Amino acid sequence: MQYRTLGRTGVQVSSLALGAMNFGSIGRTTQEEATALVDAALEAGINLIDTADWYSGGESEEMVGKAIAGRREDIVLATKAYMPMSDEPNHRGASRRWLVTELDNSLRRLGVDHVDLYQIHRWDPDTSDEETLSALTDLQRAGKIRYFGSSTFPAYRIVEAQWAAREHHLGRYVTEQPSYSVLQRGVESHVLPVTERYGLGVLVWSPLASGWLSGAVRAGREIATHRSSVLPERFDTSLPANRARIDAVEKLAAVADEAGLTMIQLALGFVTAHPAVTAALVGPRTPDHLRAQLAAADTVLCDDVLDAIDAIVAPGTDLAAHEKSDATPALLVPSLRRR
């Protein structure tokens, strides 16, 4: 396992990190299965575990907490807040009121007295940067969090938050967690240059593109992954974006075969090759999934392979731009771009 410095923090983290979104009802994972995944990940050298309050309504945090009991100090523990936790309008967002309350809820579910990295799951357009950063700074000074970061922020919002921290003499985000894969490369043109400029650590999610790059999705085969059963429209090959993806997958499979790699090794080796990326989050549901992902821990792609990938999916290109989670709201809501 390779280790890299998380931004400018000095903290060393594994280049593959364990994402716990599938722990609980989302991935139909039991506590026994979750603990086995954590055990195998730690044994392989993974030292960063990432979860969120919203995953399975808090169940993921509870499972992670039980799985790491007795070995907390060996783990860089990360969680997130922002997503709605109930129908109550104030049980969400990035206000001081909610973050102070919800961090305590997360600490209780995790069974710990602090988290190493507390992330704002999405940019909150209803809350000022000053409000959010002030709350996070106070929580850091109280010892409840060691560092804080953002997740899936548009590039200009990352910049705005850095400026707000400087202007108001507050702590700043030290990490960003964007979606990044061979099939979704848009962050290369905006987010990753910004994270490099400000020295942020980058933890990428969905490096296997929701299973498109797992090796289980190929032309002429029935798509029967867990994610395709939850989000069937993302795998409907009658749609133009999905036809483009399946065409790219077939070409990428040929590149992987020629290089003697699995699709998973190709996909994870690609994202961890970018100089801005600190670690790739893998989200296994089963031990077999994790073993296949851990096989990429020491994968280093040569220039010929990276050039071949660039020829299939051009740098900065999203093959499914409509699925981007960091899009500026005006791109998604017509009324915001019309007088």
mmCIF file of C-alpha atoms in Angstrom:
data_model
loop_
_atom_site.group_PDB
_atom_site.id
_atom_site.type_symbol
_atom_site.label_atom_id
_atom_site.label_comp_id
_atom_site.label_asym_id
_atom_site.label_seq_id
_atom_site.Cartn_x
_atom_site.Cartn_y
_atom_site.Cartn_z
ATOM 1 C CA MET A 1 0.000 0.000 0.000
ATOM 2 C CA GLN A 2 1.256 3.474 -0.873
ATOM 3 C CA TYR A 3 0.880 6.377 1.575
ATOM 4 C CA ARG A 4 0.550 10.039 0.691
ATOM 5 C CA THR A 5 0.365 13.285 2.626
ATOM 6 C CA LEU A 6 -3.202 14.580 2.946
ATOM 7 C CA GLY A 7 -2.862 18.066 1.483
ATOM 8 C CA ARG A 8 -0.745 20.220 3.771
ATOM 9 C CA THR A 9 -1.861 18.514 6.991
ATOM 10 C CA GLY A 10 1.147 16.224 7.451
ATOM 11 C CA VAL A 11 -1.235 13.273 7.945
ATOM 12 C CA GLN A 12 -0.260 10.173 5.979
ATOM 13 C CA VAL A 13 -3.131 8.276 4.356
ATOM 14 C CA SER A 14 -3.305 5.194 2.157
ATOM 15 C CA SER A 15 -3.765 5.750 -1.579
ATOM 16 C CA LEU A 16 -6.857 3.536 -1.398
ATOM 17 C CA ALA A 17 -9.388 4.434 1.287
ATOM 18 C CA LEU A 18 -12.415 2.512 2.519
ATOM 19 C CA GLY A 19 -15.720 4.190 1.759
ATOM 20 C CA ALA A 20 -18.572 2.974 3.962
ATOM 21 C CA MET A 21 -21.598 4.111 1.942
ATOM 22 C CA ASN A 22 -22.604 0.483 1.370
ATOM 23 C CA PHE A 23 -22.639 -0.326 5.089
ATOM 24 C CA GLY A 24 -26.239 -0.838 6.175
ATOM 25 C CA SER A 25 -29.449 -0.738 4.184
ATOM 26 C CA ILE A 26 -28.015 1.015 1.103
ATOM 27 C CA GLY A 27 -25.728 -1.919 0.349
ATOM 28 C CA ARG A 28 -27.693 -4.504 2.344
ATOM 29 C CA THR A 29 -24.574 -5.076 4.442
ATOM 30 C CA THR A 30 -24.801 -6.576 7.944
ATOM 31 C CA GLN A 31 -22.625 -5.593 10.902
ATOM 32 C CA GLU A 32 -20.695 -8.848 10.602
ATOM 33 C CA GLU A 33 -19.999 -8.166 6.930
ATOM 34 C CA ALA A 34 -19.036 -4.550 7.581
ATOM 35 C CA THR A 35 -16.617 -5.580 10.323
ATOM 36 C CA ALA A 36 -15.055 -8.196 8.036
ATOM 37 C CA LEU A 37 -14.535 -5.527 5.350
ATOM 38 C CA VAL A 38 -12.918 -3.164 7.851
ATOM 39 C CA ASP A 39 -10.701 -5.978 9.162
ATOM 40 C CA ALA A 40 -9.524 -6.892 5.652
ATOM 41 C CA ALA A 41 -8.964 -3.252 4.671
ATOM 42 C CA LEU A 42 -6.857 -2.498 7.752
ATOM 43 C CA GLU A 43 -4.866 -5.699 7.318
ATOM 44 C CA ALA A 44 -4.085 -4.639 3.734
ATOM 45 C CA GLY A 45 -2.759 -1.268 4.940
ATOM 46 C CA ILE A 46 -5.757 0.996 4.381
ATOM 47 C CA ASN A 47 -5.831 3.544 7.202
ATOM 48 C CA LEU A 48 -8.552 5.985 6.071
ATOM 49 C CA ILE A 49 -12.239 5.164 6.533
ATOM 50 C CA ASP A 50 -14.840 7.554 5.137
ATOM 51 C CA THR A 51 -18.531 7.567 5.995
ATOM 52 C CA ALA A 52 -21.380 10.103 6.379
ATOM 53 C CA ASP A 53 -24.333 10.741 8.655
ATOM 54 C CA TRP A 54 -26.713 10.344 5.717
ATOM 55 C CA TYR A 55 -25.578 6.867 4.660
ATOM 56 C CA SER A 56 -28.443 4.532 5.553
ATOM 57 C CA GLY A 57 -29.807 7.164 7.931
ATOM 58 C CA GLY A 58 -26.850 6.936 10.331
ATOM 59 C CA GLU A 59 -26.560 3.154 10.195
ATOM 60 C CA SER A 60 -23.225 3.313 8.351
ATOM 61 C CA GLU A 61 -21.676 5.424 11.089
ATOM 62 C CA GLU A 62 -22.943 3.013 13.744
ATOM 63 C CA MET A 63 -21.474 0.037 11.880
ATOM 64 C CA VAL A 64 -18.136 1.767 11.357
ATOM 65 C CA GLY A 65 -18.024 2.654 15.043
ATOM 66 C CA LYS A 66 -18.544 -0.946 16.111
ATOM 67 C CA ALA A 67 -16.051 -2.226 13.537
ATOM 68 C CA ILE A 68 -13.220 0.075 14.671
ATOM 69 C CA ALA A 69 -13.805 -0.272 18.412
ATOM 70 C CA GLY A 70 -10.501 -0.772 20.218
ATOM 71 C CA ARG A 71 -8.323 0.440 17.348
ATOM 72 C CA ARG A 72 -9.457 4.022 16.832
ATOM 73 C CA GLU A 73 -5.981 5.548 17.080
ATOM 74 C CA ASP A 74 -4.716 3.592 14.065
ATOM 75 C CA ILE A 75 -7.417 5.000 11.776
ATOM 76 C CA VAL A 76 -7.913 8.332 10.032
ATOM 77 C CA LEU A 77 -11.680 8.616 10.484
ATOM 78 C CA ALA A 78 -13.748 10.850 8.207
ATOM 79 C CA THR A 79 -17.457 11.609 8.105
ATOM 80 C CA LYS A 80 -19.754 14.215 6.575
ATOM 81 C CA ALA A 81 -22.856 16.326 7.192
ATOM 82 C CA TYR A 82 -25.271 18.383 5.091
ATOM 83 C CA MET A 83 -27.781 15.893 3.658
ATOM 84 C CA PRO A 84 -31.311 15.793 5.152
ATOM 85 C CA MET A 85 -31.598 13.533 8.202
ATOM 86 C CA SER A 86 -35.368 13.970 8.630
ATOM 87 C CA ASP A 87 -38.290 15.949 7.243
ATOM 88 C CA GLU A 88 -37.542 18.755 9.688
ATOM 89 C CA PRO A 89 -36.191 21.648 7.554
ATOM 90 C CA ASN A 90 -33.377 22.449 10.003
ATOM 91 C CA HIS A 91 -32.096 18.864 10.169
ATOM 92 C CA ARG A 92 -29.851 19.431 7.165
ATOM 93 C CA GLY A 93 -27.505 21.956 5.599
ATOM 94 C CA ALA A 94 -24.335 23.665 6.794
ATOM 95 C CA SER A 95 -25.636 26.146 9.357
ATOM 96 C CA ARG A 96 -23.925 26.473 12.738
ATOM 97 C CA ARG A 97 -27.107 25.255 14.421
ATOM 98 C CA TRP A 98 -27.156 22.016 12.468
ATOM 99 C CA LEU A 99 -23.427 21.255 12.322
ATOM 100 C CA VAL A 100 -22.960 21.606 16.082
ATOM 101 C CA THR A 101 -25.919 19.302 16.705
ATOM 102 C CA GLU A 102 -25.184 16.773 13.994
ATOM 103 C CA LEU A 103 -21.511 16.373 14.806
ATOM 104 C CA ASP A 104 -22.512 15.298 18.308
ATOM 105 C CA ASN A 105 -24.950 12.828 16.735
ATOM 106 C CA SER A 106 -22.189 11.459 14.491
ATOM 107 C CA LEU A 107 -19.752 11.130 17.387
ATOM 108 C CA ARG A 108 -22.387 9.217 19.347
ATOM 109 C CA ARG A 109 -23.117 6.868 16.449
ATOM 110 C CA LEU A 110 -19.409 6.310 15.809
ATOM 111 C CA GLY A 111 -18.664 5.826 19.500
ATOM 112 C CA VAL A 112 -15.706 8.244 19.444
ATOM 113 C CA ASP A 113 -14.851 11.620 20.968
ATOM 114 C CA HIS A 114 -13.539 13.160 17.746
ATOM 115 C CA VAL A 115 -13.251 12.625 14.008
ATOM 116 C CA ASP A 116 -10.109 13.348 12.045
ATOM 117 C CA LEU A 117 -11.865 14.865 9.037
ATOM 118 C CA TYR A 118 -15.333 16.444 9.036
ATOM 119 C CA GLN A 119 -16.635 17.231 5.554
ATOM 120 C CA ILE A 120 -19.503 19.331 4.243
ATOM 121 C CA HIS A 121 -21.215 16.835 1.967
ATOM 122 C CA ARG A 122 -22.412 19.420 -0.545
ATOM 123 C CA TRP A 123 -22.213 23.183 -0.921
ATOM 124 C CA ASP A 124 -25.129 24.821 0.909
ATOM 125 C CA PRO A 125 -26.377 27.832 -1.114
ATOM 126 C CA ASP A 126 -28.518 28.971 1.832
ATOM 127 C CA THR A 127 -25.623 29.358 4.282
ATOM 128 C CA SER A 128 -22.702 31.784 4.048
ATOM 129 C CA ASP A 129 -19.140 30.519 4.005
ATOM 130 C CA GLU A 130 -18.438 32.621 7.092
ATOM 131 C CA GLU A 131 -21.233 30.915 9.036
ATOM 132 C CA THR A 132 -20.095 27.409 8.128
ATOM 133 C CA LEU A 133 -16.369 28.003 8.538
ATOM 134 C CA SER A 134 -16.890 29.769 11.862
ATOM 135 C CA ALA A 135 -18.807 26.778 13.218
ATOM 136 C CA LEU A 136 -16.213 24.313 11.918
ATOM 137 C CA THR A 137 -13.369 26.383 13.375
ATOM 138 C CA ASP A 138 -15.040 26.378 16.788
ATOM 139 C CA LEU A 139 -15.631 22.615 16.616
ATOM 140 C CA GLN A 140 -11.964 22.155 15.736
ATOM 141 C CA ARG A 141 -10.854 24.305 18.670
ATOM 142 C CA ALA A 142 -13.141 22.273 20.925
ATOM 143 C CA GLY A 143 -11.224 19.144 19.903
ATOM 144 C CA LYS A 144 -14.190 17.421 18.277
ATOM 145 C CA ILE A 145 -12.641 17.495 14.795
ATOM 146 C CA ARG A 146 -9.012 17.628 13.730
ATOM 147 C CA TYR A 147 -9.535 18.976 10.200
ATOM 148 C CA PHE A 148 -12.443 19.891 7.950
ATOM 149 C CA GLY A 149 -13.056 19.660 4.225
ATOM 150 C CA SER A 150 -15.591 19.960 1.439
ATOM 151 C CA SER A 151 -17.207 17.362 -0.779
ATOM 152 C CA THR A 152 -18.383 17.775 -4.370
ATOM 153 C CA PHE A 153 -18.077 21.562 -4.331
ATOM 154 C CA PRO A 154 -17.974 23.446 -7.645
ATOM 155 C CA ALA A 155 -14.523 24.889 -8.247
ATOM 156 C CA TYR A 156 -15.599 28.483 -7.749
ATOM 157 C CA ARG A 157 -17.141 27.596 -4.382
ATOM 158 C CA ILE A 158 -13.853 26.045 -3.259
ATOM 159 C CA VAL A 159 -12.134 29.330 -4.122
ATOM 160 C CA GLU A 160 -14.820 31.433 -2.401
ATOM 161 C CA ALA A 161 -14.461 29.383 0.783
ATOM 162 C CA GLN A 162 -10.679 29.816 0.785
ATOM 163 C CA TRP A 163 -11.090 33.577 0.418
ATOM 164 C CA ALA A 164 -13.726 33.693 3.171
ATOM 165 C CA ALA A 165 -11.419 31.822 5.550
ATOM 166 C CA ARG A 166 -8.647 34.314 4.877
ATOM 167 C CA GLU A 167 -10.863 37.381 5.125
ATOM 168 C CA HIS A 168 -12.506 36.361 8.402
ATOM 169 C CA HIS A 169 -9.397 34.714 9.951
ATOM 170 C CA LEU A 170 -11.067 31.301 10.167
ATOM 171 C CA GLY A 171 -9.894 27.758 9.631
ATOM 172 C CA ARG A 172 -10.065 26.595 6.033
ATOM 173 C CA TYR A 173 -11.066 23.487 4.165
ATOM 174 C CA VAL A 174 -8.001 21.285 3.778
ATOM 175 C CA THR A 175 -9.569 18.601 1.571
ATOM 176 C CA GLU A 176 -12.064 18.216 -1.260
ATOM 177 C CA GLN A 177 -13.909 15.037 -2.196
ATOM 178 C CA PRO A 178 -14.965 15.102 -5.872
ATOM 179 C CA SER A 179 -16.362 12.420 -8.151
ATOM 180 C CA TYR A 180 -13.636 11.357 -10.593
ATOM 181 C CA SER A 181 -13.161 8.437 -12.941
ATOM 182 C CA VAL A 182 -11.998 7.563 -16.454
ATOM 183 C CA LEU A 183 -15.568 8.177 -17.648
ATOM 184 C CA GLN A 184 -16.136 11.401 -15.683
ATOM 185 C CA ARG A 185 -13.055 13.589 -16.135
ATOM 186 C CA GLY A 186 -14.617 17.053 -15.950
ATOM 187 C CA VAL A 187 -12.951 17.865 -12.628
ATOM 188 C CA GLU A 188 -9.601 17.837 -14.414
ATOM 189 C CA SER A 189 -10.507 21.137 -16.070
ATOM 190 C CA HIS A 190 -11.688 23.047 -13.004
ATOM 191 C CA VAL A 191 -11.740 21.361 -9.575
ATOM 192 C CA LEU A 192 -8.346 19.641 -9.568
ATOM 193 C CA PRO A 193 -6.391 22.725 -10.702
ATOM 194 C CA VAL A 194 -8.015 24.645 -7.828
ATOM 195 C CA THR A 195 -7.197 21.972 -5.247
ATOM 196 C CA GLU A 196 -3.580 21.990 -6.431
ATOM 197 C CA ARG A 197 -3.455 25.790 -6.240
ATOM 198 C CA TYR A 198 -4.643 25.790 -2.606
ATOM 199 C CA GLY A 199 -2.835 22.636 -1.504
ATOM 200 C CA LEU A 200 -5.966 20.630 -0.696
ATOM 201 C CA GLY A 201 -5.907 16.899 -0.234
ATOM 202 C CA VAL A 202 -8.225 15.135 -2.693
ATOM 203 C CA LEU A 203 -10.220 12.005 -1.878
ATOM 204 C CA VAL A 204 -12.063 10.895 -5.013
ATOM 205 C CA TRP A 205 -15.370 9.043 -4.898
ATOM 206 C CA SER A 206 -16.886 6.764 -7.544
ATOM 207 C CA PRO A 207 -13.545 5.939 -9.218
ATOM 208 C CA LEU A 208 -15.258 2.864 -10.697
ATOM 209 C CA ALA A 209 -18.053 5.058 -12.123
ATOM 210 C CA SER A 210 -20.883 3.356 -10.192
ATOM 211 C CA GLY A 211 -19.716 -0.044 -11.439
ATOM 212 C CA TRP A 212 -19.226 0.825 -15.105
ATOM 213 C CA LEU A 213 -15.485 0.214 -14.660
ATOM 214 C CA SER A 214 -15.739 -2.839 -12.408
ATOM 215 C CA GLY A 215 -15.500 -5.344 -15.261
ATOM 216 C CA ALA A 216 -19.089 -6.444 -14.714
ATOM 217 C CA VAL A 217 -20.513 -4.106 -17.372
ATOM 218 C CA ARG A 218 -19.703 -5.154 -20.943
ATOM 219 C CA ALA A 219 -21.384 -4.893 -24.329
ATOM 220 C CA GLY A 220 -23.774 -7.739 -25.100
ATOM 221 C CA ARG A 221 -24.171 -8.738 -21.455
ATOM 222 C CA GLU A 222 -27.128 -8.169 -19.198
ATOM 223 C CA ILE A 223 -26.251 -5.489 -16.672
ATOM 224 C CA ALA A 224 -27.103 -6.937 -13.284
ATOM 225 C CA THR A 225 -25.016 -4.979 -10.773
ATOM 226 C CA HIS A 226 -26.386 -3.793 -7.428
ATOM 227 C CA ARG A 227 -26.187 -0.176 -8.561
ATOM 228 C CA SER A 228 -28.071 -0.904 -11.792
ATOM 229 C CA SER A 229 -30.962 -2.299 -9.756
ATOM 230 C CA VAL A 230 -31.084 0.896 -7.677
ATOM 231 C CA LEU A 231 -30.516 3.390 -10.515
ATOM 232 C CA PRO A 232 -31.624 1.597 -13.707
ATOM 233 C CA GLU A 233 -31.656 4.762 -15.840
ATOM 234 C CA ARG A 234 -27.906 5.116 -15.364
ATOM 235 C CA PHE A 235 -27.405 1.785 -17.122
ATOM 236 C CA ASP A 236 -30.089 1.996 -19.817
ATOM 237 C CA THR A 237 -28.030 1.457 -22.969
ATOM 238 C CA SER A 238 -30.758 2.953 -25.151
ATOM 239 C CA LEU A 239 -29.697 6.374 -23.844
ATOM 240 C CA PRO A 240 -26.945 8.196 -25.785
ATOM 241 C CA ALA A 241 -24.734 8.873 -22.742
ATOM 242 C CA ASN A 242 -24.847 5.222 -21.738
ATOM 243 C CA ARG A 243 -24.082 4.081 -25.280
ATOM 244 C CA ALA A 244 -21.033 6.337 -25.181
ATOM 245 C CA ARG A 245 -20.018 4.783 -21.881
ATOM 246 C CA ILE A 246 -20.385 1.198 -23.073
ATOM 247 C CA ASP A 247 -18.336 2.011 -26.185
ATOM 248 C CA ALA A 248 -15.610 3.524 -24.006
ATOM 249 C CA VAL A 249 -15.689 0.549 -21.620
ATOM 250 C CA GLU A 250 -15.078 -1.878 -24.478
ATOM 251 C CA LYS A 251 -12.070 0.120 -25.682
ATOM 252 C CA LEU A 252 -10.745 0.462 -22.135
ATOM 253 C CA ALA A 253 -11.114 -3.291 -21.600
ATOM 254 C CA ALA A 254 -8.855 -3.883 -24.584
ATOM 255 C CA VAL A 255 -6.260 -1.486 -23.122
ATOM 256 C CA ALA A 256 -6.430 -3.287 -19.769
ATOM 257 C CA ASP A 257 -6.061 -6.705 -21.392
ATOM 258 C CA GLU A 258 -3.029 -5.597 -23.381
ATOM 259 C CA ALA A 259 -1.441 -4.181 -20.208
ATOM 260 C CA GLY A 260 -2.177 -7.336 -18.215
ATOM 261 C CA LEU A 261 -4.514 -5.489 -15.851
ATOM 262 C CA THR A 262 -8.061 -5.908 -14.638
ATOM 263 C CA MET A 263 -10.540 -3.142 -15.363
ATOM 264 C CA ILE A 264 -10.502 -2.269 -11.665
ATOM 265 C CA GLN A 265 -6.721 -1.938 -11.654
ATOM 266 C CA LEU A 266 -6.906 0.266 -14.747
ATOM 267 C CA ALA A 267 -9.626 2.472 -13.251
ATOM 268 C CA LEU A 268 -8.056 2.914 -9.817
ATOM 269 C CA GLY A 269 -4.554 3.250 -11.242
ATOM 270 C CA PHE A 270 -5.837 6.027 -13.495
ATOM 271 C CA VAL A 271 -7.292 8.243 -10.756
ATOM 272 C CA THR A 272 -4.407 7.738 -8.329
ATOM 273 C CA ALA A 273 -1.959 8.672 -11.103
ATOM 274 C CA HIS A 274 -3.203 12.261 -11.146
ATOM 275 C CA PRO A 275 -0.811 14.448 -9.112
ATOM 276 C CA ALA A 276 -3.706 16.253 -7.409
ATOM 277 C CA VAL A 277 -5.271 13.036 -6.061
ATOM 278 C CA THR A 278 -4.385 11.815 -2.592
ATOM 279 C CA ALA A 279 -6.564 8.707 -2.391
ATOM 280 C CA ALA A 280 -9.334 6.857 -4.174
ATOM 281 C CA LEU A 281 -12.334 5.789 -2.120
ATOM 282 C CA VAL A 282 -13.470 2.219 -2.754
ATOM 283 C CA GLY A 283 -16.904 1.157 -1.547
ATOM 284 C CA PRO A 284 -17.068 -2.651 -1.510
ATOM 285 C CA ARG A 285 -20.193 -4.559 -0.539
ATOM 286 C CA THR A 286 -18.495 -7.962 -0.307
ATOM 287 C CA PRO A 287 -15.026 -9.354 0.520
ATOM 288 C CA ASP A 288 -14.637 -10.365 -3.141
ATOM 289 C CA HIS A 289 -15.229 -6.757 -4.188
ATOM 290 C CA LEU A 290 -12.609 -5.563 -1.721
ATOM 291 C CA ARG A 291 -10.024 -8.132 -2.795
ATOM 292 C CA ALA A 292 -10.409 -7.083 -6.427
ATOM 293 C CA GLN A 293 -9.983 -3.445 -5.433
ATOM 294 C CA LEU A 294 -6.993 -4.071 -3.174
ATOM 295 C CA ALA A 295 -5.229 -5.663 -6.150
ATOM 296 C CA ALA A 296 -4.880 -2.111 -7.476
ATOM 297 C CA ALA A 297 -3.047 -0.844 -4.379
ATOM 298 C CA ASP A 298 0.350 -0.934 -6.073
ATOM 299 C CA THR A 299 -0.800 -0.382 -9.663
ATOM 300 C CA VAL A 300 1.221 2.238 -11.517
ATOM 301 C CA LEU A 301 0.125 2.925 -15.086
ATOM 302 C CA CYS A 302 2.828 3.620 -17.649
ATOM 303 C CA ASP A 303 2.610 6.595 -20.005
ATOM 304 C CA ASP A 304 1.543 4.397 -22.929
ATOM 305 C CA VAL A 305 -1.493 3.183 -21.003
ATOM 306 C CA LEU A 306 -2.388 6.684 -19.818
ATOM 307 C CA ASP A 307 -2.037 7.952 -23.400
ATOM 308 C CA ALA A 308 -4.360 5.196 -24.605
ATOM 309 C CA ILE A 309 -6.944 6.189 -21.985
ATOM 310 C CA ASP A 310 -6.695 9.822 -23.089
ATOM 311 C CA ALA A 311 -7.402 8.742 -26.661
ATOM 312 C CA ILE A 312 -10.600 6.985 -25.566
ATOM 313 C CA VAL A 313 -11.939 9.625 -23.134
ATOM 314 C CA ALA A 314 -10.376 13.026 -23.683
ATOM 315 C CA PRO A 315 -9.002 14.874 -20.621
ATOM 316 C CA GLY A 316 -11.607 17.070 -18.956
ATOM 317 C CA THR A 317 -14.520 15.188 -20.566
ATOM 318 C CA ASP A 318 -17.623 13.894 -18.776
ATOM 319 C CA LEU A 319 -19.385 11.181 -20.744
ATOM 320 C CA ALA A 320 -22.485 11.673 -18.567
ATOM 321 C CA ALA A 321 -22.454 15.369 -17.761
ATOM 322 C CA HIS A 322 -26.079 15.240 -16.557
ATOM 323 C CA GLU A 323 -24.994 13.065 -13.626
ATOM 324 C CA LYS A 324 -22.491 15.559 -12.244
ATOM 325 C CA SER A 325 -23.092 16.298 -8.575
ATOM 326 C CA ASP A 326 -21.026 19.489 -8.528
ATOM 327 C CA ALA A 327 -22.863 21.312 -11.292
ATOM 328 C CA THR A 328 -23.665 24.983 -10.758
ATOM 329 C CA PRO A 329 -27.383 25.168 -9.798
ATOM 330 C CA ALA A 330 -28.189 27.358 -12.822
ATOM 331 C CA LEU A 331 -27.188 24.477 -15.107
ATOM 332 C CA LEU A 332 -29.846 22.279 -13.549
ATOM 333 C CA VAL A 333 -32.691 24.746 -12.877
ATOM 334 C CA PRO A 334 -33.809 26.714 -15.945
ATOM 335 C CA SER A 335 -35.409 29.526 -13.895
ATOM 336 C CA LEU A 336 -31.981 30.418 -12.466
ATOM 337 C CA ARG A 337 -30.618 31.340 -15.879
ATOM 338 C CA ARG A 338 -33.624 33.311 -17.137
ATOM 339 C CA ARG A 339 -34.831 36.777 -16.196
#
